[in-house]
């Protein structure tokens, strides 16, 4: 993975066929869904069920607005779920077995070194560490271009799954904003119907209910929608801030670790490279997007078919 500005190119580990090869993990080491991931999936399906079957279907039925809302929500929610599972199950990028730094690589203008000089070696793995690689204490291994270890995915976010993570944030925020809009709109519709003592269709079957006694006859559906709103609102706010933060990181070609630690202090400028204090991987917003998301802008918004940027394939 290289940028377009040769003054800040970084040589990632290369296999003989010029493609990064990741070791296949044995089936016994396939990351399983833990309690946190299971809870995230439960919240995901709960919000989708409430929004579709307790809001859209009884309120708008299968009219054009109803089908449109269901279709758009299903698209954004389905894409978010797929990208989330990709982040959970796929290898974020391992250092190829037997990799050694190429000291004769003349095209490499910026080299990441230890604070006291010399090539970086992982103290835990006792192996050389490529540029932007860090050891994860939770996963107990080195991860290429490690961004962070995410407890919500029970996996690291790194070189091979960062684009999937970024797309997950985009799609899940879009789905949550849509969810909140439908919940608020349906609540206002219900209150207006109750004041006028009209008939309201409720539940997955759209059963008509007369609201001459207020909301007592639909208390269960009202409770479920209240819980859904209480979950969706803080998730929307929190994930929106997280999305804005990672958009900033993407446009500056930084990882969370580099942003927090000030990675430029640990770099040595070679052969006219960037001065100490500048981020050596920042190629400009456009080139940074190509560096992180790939060479074809037409596929940037599409959920990846597998691990990106040299990852190990689709979900198995």
Short mmCIF file of C-alpha atoms in Angstrom, two decimals:
data_model
loop_
_atom_site.label_atom_id
_atom_site.label_comp_id
_atom_site.label_asym_id
_atom_site.label_seq_id
_atom_site.Cartn_x
_atom_site.Cartn_y
_atom_site.Cartn_z
CA UNK A 1 0.00 0.00 0.00
CA UNK A 2 1.77 3.12 -1.13
CA UNK A 3 0.85 6.75 -1.63
CA UNK A 4 1.23 8.91 -4.66
CA UNK A 5 3.79 11.28 -3.10
CA UNK A 6 7.17 9.58 -3.32
CA UNK A 7 8.52 11.87 -0.61
CA UNK A 8 6.43 10.04 1.96
CA UNK A 9 6.08 6.55 0.63
CA UNK A 10 6.18 3.65 3.05
CA UNK A 11 7.15 0.12 2.11
CA UNK A 12 4.69 -2.37 3.58
CA UNK A 13 5.73 -6.02 3.92
CA UNK A 14 5.88 -7.56 0.47
CA UNK A 15 5.68 -11.21 -0.51
CA UNK A 16 7.44 -12.53 -3.65
CA UNK A 17 4.35 -11.87 -5.77
CA UNK A 18 4.20 -8.24 -4.55
CA UNK A 19 1.06 -8.92 -2.52
CA UNK A 20 0.90 -9.00 1.24
CA UNK A 21 0.23 -12.55 2.36
CA UNK A 22 -1.40 -13.16 5.69
CA UNK A 23 -1.09 -16.51 7.50
CA UNK A 24 -4.32 -18.46 7.66
CA UNK A 25 -5.48 -18.90 11.23
CA UNK A 26 -6.53 -22.38 12.35
CA UNK A 27 -10.26 -22.88 12.80
CA UNK A 28 -9.75 -23.25 16.56
CA UNK A 29 -8.53 -19.65 16.68
CA UNK A 30 -11.47 -18.17 14.79
CA UNK A 31 -12.68 -15.29 16.92
CA UNK A 32 -16.00 -16.14 18.50
CA UNK A 33 -18.83 -13.82 19.40
CA UNK A 34 -18.43 -12.82 23.04
CA UNK A 35 -21.03 -11.24 25.33
CA UNK A 36 -20.25 -7.70 24.15
CA UNK A 37 -20.60 -8.54 20.45
CA UNK A 38 -23.75 -10.55 21.17
CA UNK A 39 -25.22 -7.57 23.02
CA UNK A 40 -24.43 -5.27 20.08
CA UNK A 41 -26.23 -7.67 17.71
CA UNK A 42 -29.25 -7.87 20.04
CA UNK A 43 -29.51 -4.05 20.13
CA UNK A 44 -29.09 -3.91 16.35
CA UNK A 45 -31.93 -6.36 15.63
CA UNK A 46 -34.15 -4.88 18.36
CA UNK A 47 -33.95 -1.39 16.85
CA UNK A 48 -34.58 -2.74 13.36
CA UNK A 49 -37.59 -4.80 14.51
CA UNK A 50 -39.18 -1.91 16.40
CA UNK A 51 -38.64 0.53 13.56
CA UNK A 52 -39.99 -1.71 10.81
CA UNK A 53 -42.70 -3.79 12.48
CA UNK A 54 -43.92 -1.43 15.21
CA UNK A 55 -43.55 1.87 13.36
CA UNK A 56 -43.43 1.67 9.56
CA UNK A 57 -45.73 -1.31 8.89
CA UNK A 58 -48.62 -0.30 11.18
CA UNK A 59 -48.28 3.40 10.35
CA UNK A 60 -47.44 3.55 6.64
CA UNK A 61 -48.28 -0.07 5.73
CA UNK A 62 -46.85 -1.20 2.39
CA UNK A 63 -47.59 2.06 0.61
CA UNK A 64 -44.92 3.81 -1.44
CA UNK A 65 -43.64 5.80 1.59
CA UNK A 66 -43.72 2.65 3.71
CA UNK A 67 -41.83 0.48 1.23
CA UNK A 68 -39.35 3.30 0.57
CA UNK A 69 -38.59 3.70 4.26
CA UNK A 70 -38.23 -0.04 4.76
CA UNK A 71 -35.98 -0.33 1.71
CA UNK A 72 -33.65 2.54 2.67
CA UNK A 73 -33.44 1.42 6.31
CA UNK A 74 -32.78 -2.18 5.29
CA UNK A 75 -30.02 -1.08 2.92
CA UNK A 76 -28.19 1.06 5.47
CA UNK A 77 -28.75 -1.35 8.36
CA UNK A 78 -27.79 -4.39 6.27
CA UNK A 79 -24.60 -2.71 5.05
CA UNK A 80 -23.73 -1.66 8.61
CA UNK A 81 -24.31 -5.20 9.89
CA UNK A 82 -22.16 -6.73 7.15
CA UNK A 83 -19.28 -4.32 7.78
CA UNK A 84 -19.59 -4.89 11.53
CA UNK A 85 -19.33 -8.66 11.10
CA UNK A 86 -16.34 -8.14 8.82
CA UNK A 87 -14.66 -6.15 11.59
CA UNK A 88 -15.50 -8.89 14.11
CA UNK A 89 -14.38 -11.97 12.18
CA UNK A 90 -11.58 -10.92 9.83
CA UNK A 91 -7.87 -10.71 10.48
CA UNK A 92 -6.96 -7.00 10.74
CA UNK A 93 -3.57 -7.69 9.15
CA UNK A 94 -0.72 -9.86 10.43
CA UNK A 95 2.98 -9.47 9.76
CA UNK A 96 3.97 -12.12 7.18
CA UNK A 97 5.94 -14.99 8.65
CA UNK A 98 9.68 -14.46 8.28
CA UNK A 99 9.35 -10.82 7.18
CA UNK A 100 12.54 -8.77 7.39
CA UNK A 101 13.04 -5.05 6.58
CA UNK A 102 14.59 -4.40 3.19
CA UNK A 103 17.54 -2.20 4.00
CA UNK A 104 18.37 -1.80 0.30
CA UNK A 105 14.95 -0.45 -0.65
CA UNK A 106 15.96 2.84 -2.21
CA UNK A 107 12.37 3.97 -2.78
CA UNK A 108 11.63 4.10 0.93
CA UNK A 109 12.07 7.73 1.97
CA UNK A 110 10.71 7.51 5.52
CA UNK A 111 11.75 4.84 7.99
CA UNK A 112 10.13 4.25 11.37
CA UNK A 113 12.79 3.62 14.00
CA UNK A 114 13.10 3.19 17.73
CA UNK A 115 13.60 6.25 19.88
CA UNK A 116 17.28 5.39 20.34
CA UNK A 117 17.72 4.43 16.68
CA UNK A 118 17.75 1.04 14.99
CA UNK A 119 15.04 -1.06 13.40
CA UNK A 120 11.92 -1.68 15.46
CA UNK A 121 11.59 -5.17 16.98
CA UNK A 122 8.55 -6.34 18.92
CA UNK A 123 9.61 -7.17 22.48
CA UNK A 124 6.70 -9.62 22.85
CA UNK A 125 6.92 -11.42 19.48
CA UNK A 126 10.68 -10.97 19.16
CA UNK A 127 10.23 -10.21 15.47
CA UNK A 128 10.84 -7.11 13.31
CA UNK A 129 7.93 -4.67 13.20
CA UNK A 130 7.04 -3.02 9.86
CA UNK A 131 6.18 0.66 9.79
CA UNK A 132 2.97 1.58 11.64
CA UNK A 133 2.76 -1.89 13.22
CA UNK A 134 1.95 -2.27 16.91
CA UNK A 135 1.57 -5.18 19.28
CA UNK A 136 -1.93 -5.72 20.70
CA UNK A 137 -1.87 -6.99 24.27
CA UNK A 138 -5.41 -8.33 23.96
CA UNK A 139 -4.91 -10.24 20.69
CA UNK A 140 -1.29 -11.03 21.68
CA UNK A 141 0.22 -10.33 18.27
CA UNK A 142 1.44 -7.53 16.04
CA UNK A 143 -1.10 -5.83 13.77
CA UNK A 144 -0.24 -3.96 10.55
CA UNK A 145 -1.22 -0.27 10.63
CA UNK A 146 -2.98 -0.88 13.93
CA UNK A 147 -5.59 1.75 14.69
CA UNK A 148 -6.94 0.42 17.99
CA UNK A 149 -8.32 -2.68 19.67
CA UNK A 150 -12.10 -2.34 19.64
CA UNK A 151 -13.92 -4.08 22.53
CA UNK A 152 -17.22 -3.72 20.66
CA UNK A 153 -15.93 -5.95 17.86
CA UNK A 154 -13.66 -8.08 20.06
CA UNK A 155 -10.98 -7.55 17.44
CA UNK A 156 -8.31 -5.11 16.36
CA UNK A 157 -8.96 -2.51 13.69
CA UNK A 158 -5.99 -2.39 11.35
CA UNK A 159 -4.61 -2.49 7.83
CA UNK A 160 -7.02 -5.11 6.44
CA UNK A 161 -10.32 -4.06 8.04
CA UNK A 162 -10.09 -0.29 8.60
CA UNK A 163 -12.12 0.55 5.49
CA UNK A 164 -14.85 -1.84 6.66
CA UNK A 165 -14.79 -0.12 10.06
CA UNK A 166 -15.07 3.34 8.49
CA UNK A 167 -17.97 2.22 6.28
CA UNK A 168 -19.65 0.62 9.30
CA UNK A 169 -19.60 3.98 11.07
CA UNK A 170 -21.05 5.76 8.03
CA UNK A 171 -23.87 3.25 7.49
CA UNK A 172 -24.76 2.77 11.14
CA UNK A 173 -25.00 6.53 11.73
CA UNK A 174 -27.24 6.86 8.66
CA UNK A 175 -29.44 3.99 9.91
CA UNK A 176 -29.64 5.44 13.43
CA UNK A 177 -30.59 8.92 12.19
CA UNK A 178 -33.32 7.31 10.05
CA UNK A 179 -34.47 5.26 13.05
CA UNK A 180 -34.72 8.33 15.27
CA UNK A 181 -36.65 10.24 12.62
CA UNK A 182 -39.21 7.46 12.26
CA UNK A 183 -39.60 7.00 16.02
CA UNK A 184 -40.14 10.71 16.65
CA UNK A 185 -42.53 11.09 13.70
CA UNK A 186 -44.58 8.06 14.74
CA UNK A 187 -44.74 9.27 18.36
CA UNK A 188 -46.13 12.64 17.22
CA UNK A 189 -48.63 10.82 14.99
CA UNK A 190 -49.72 8.63 17.93
CA UNK A 191 -50.19 11.62 20.26
CA UNK A 192 -52.25 13.50 17.67
CA UNK A 193 -54.38 10.41 17.07
CA UNK A 194 -54.91 9.95 20.82
CA UNK A 195 -56.04 13.56 21.29
CA UNK A 196 -58.55 13.22 18.47
CA UNK A 197 -59.69 9.80 19.81
CA UNK A 198 -59.23 8.21 16.40
CA UNK A 199 -58.28 4.67 15.41
CA UNK A 200 -54.58 3.80 15.40
CA UNK A 201 -53.07 0.72 13.76
CA UNK A 202 -50.53 -0.96 16.03
CA UNK A 203 -48.22 -3.96 16.13
CA UNK A 204 -46.71 -6.05 13.35
CA UNK A 205 -50.17 -6.98 12.05
CA UNK A 206 -51.44 -3.40 11.97
CA UNK A 207 -54.39 -4.17 14.28
CA UNK A 208 -56.71 -1.13 14.57
CA UNK A 209 -57.10 0.15 18.13
CA UNK A 210 -59.46 2.86 19.31
CA UNK A 211 -57.65 5.35 21.51
CA UNK A 212 -60.71 6.64 23.34
CA UNK A 213 -59.00 5.60 26.62
CA UNK A 214 -55.69 7.21 25.77
CA UNK A 215 -52.54 5.14 25.35
CA UNK A 216 -53.49 2.40 27.85
CA UNK A 217 -54.45 -0.05 25.12
CA UNK A 218 -51.05 0.25 23.39
CA UNK A 219 -48.79 0.51 26.44
CA UNK A 220 -46.57 -2.39 25.37
CA UNK A 221 -45.83 -0.92 21.94
CA UNK A 222 -45.30 2.52 23.51
CA UNK A 223 -42.85 1.00 26.00
CA UNK A 224 -40.87 -0.79 23.29
CA UNK A 225 -40.64 2.38 21.22
CA UNK A 226 -39.52 4.36 24.29
CA UNK A 227 -36.76 1.82 24.97
CA UNK A 228 -35.74 1.95 21.29
CA UNK A 229 -35.54 5.75 21.43
CA UNK A 230 -33.53 5.63 24.67
CA UNK A 231 -31.03 3.32 22.96
CA UNK A 232 -30.91 5.04 19.57
CA UNK A 233 -30.39 8.62 20.79
CA UNK A 234 -27.10 8.17 22.72
CA UNK A 235 -25.83 5.74 20.08
CA UNK A 236 -26.48 8.30 17.35
CA UNK A 237 -24.69 11.07 19.23
CA UNK A 238 -21.72 8.94 20.27
CA UNK A 239 -21.18 7.24 16.92
CA UNK A 240 -21.57 10.54 15.06
CA UNK A 241 -18.68 12.01 17.06
CA UNK A 242 -16.67 8.83 16.47
CA UNK A 243 -17.38 9.04 12.72
CA UNK A 244 -16.26 12.68 12.61
CA UNK A 245 -13.06 11.76 14.46
CA UNK A 246 -12.22 8.91 12.06
CA UNK A 247 -13.01 11.08 9.04
CA UNK A 248 -10.37 13.48 10.37
CA UNK A 249 -7.93 10.59 10.84
CA UNK A 250 -8.61 9.33 7.31
CA UNK A 251 -8.09 12.75 5.71
CA UNK A 252 -4.77 13.14 7.54
CA UNK A 253 -3.77 9.45 7.14
CA UNK A 254 -3.31 8.92 10.86
CA UNK A 255 -4.28 6.05 13.11
CA UNK A 256 -5.76 6.49 16.58
CA UNK A 257 -2.46 5.39 18.10
CA UNK A 258 -0.49 7.86 15.99
CA UNK A 259 -2.88 10.67 16.85
CA UNK A 260 -2.65 9.97 20.58
CA UNK A 261 1.07 9.36 20.80
CA UNK A 262 2.37 11.92 18.31
CA UNK A 263 3.98 9.43 15.99
CA UNK A 264 6.12 12.02 14.23
CA UNK A 265 8.44 12.17 17.23
CA UNK A 266 9.46 8.55 16.60
CA UNK A 267 10.45 8.97 12.95
CA UNK A 268 13.77 9.69 11.33
CA UNK A 269 13.75 11.76 8.17
CA UNK A 270 15.93 10.21 5.48
CA UNK A 271 16.98 11.56 2.10
CA UNK A 272 14.95 14.78 2.15
CA UNK A 273 11.96 13.30 3.94
CA UNK A 274 9.59 15.32 6.12
CA UNK A 275 11.05 17.19 9.04
CA UNK A 276 10.55 15.89 12.56
CA UNK A 277 7.24 17.27 13.85
CA UNK A 278 5.36 16.68 10.57
CA UNK A 279 3.26 13.58 10.07
CA UNK A 280 5.27 11.67 7.45
CA UNK A 281 2.31 9.71 6.05
CA UNK A 282 0.09 12.73 5.33
CA UNK A 283 -0.03 12.99 1.53
CA UNK A 284 -2.91 15.46 1.33
CA UNK A 285 -6.65 14.73 1.70
CA UNK A 286 -7.21 13.23 -1.77
CA UNK A 287 -4.13 11.00 -1.72
CA UNK A 288 -4.90 9.98 1.85
CA UNK A 289 -8.35 8.79 0.79
CA UNK A 290 -6.77 6.68 -1.94
CA UNK A 291 -4.24 5.36 0.55
CA UNK A 292 -6.92 4.24 3.03
CA UNK A 293 -9.89 3.37 0.80
CA UNK A 294 -8.22 2.11 -2.39
CA UNK A 295 -7.49 3.31 -5.90
CA UNK A 296 -11.05 3.19 -7.29
CA UNK A 297 -13.31 5.95 -5.85
CA UNK A 298 -16.33 4.26 -7.42
CA UNK A 299 -16.21 1.43 -4.88
CA UNK A 300 -15.45 3.52 -1.79
CA UNK A 301 -19.12 3.65 -0.64
CA UNK A 302 -19.65 -0.08 -1.27
CA UNK A 303 -19.24 -2.61 1.55
CA UNK A 304 -16.09 -4.63 0.82
CA UNK A 305 -16.47 -8.25 -0.30
CA UNK A 306 -13.75 -9.26 2.13
CA UNK A 307 -10.81 -7.87 4.03
CA UNK A 308 -9.40 -4.82 2.24
CA UNK A 309 -5.88 -3.75 1.32
CA UNK A 310 -4.36 -7.20 1.19
CA UNK A 311 -6.61 -8.91 3.70
CA UNK A 312 -7.37 -12.60 3.83
CA UNK A 313 -10.68 -12.85 2.03
CA UNK A 314 -14.39 -12.79 2.75
CA UNK A 315 -16.19 -14.01 5.85
CA UNK A 316 -15.88 -17.74 6.19
#
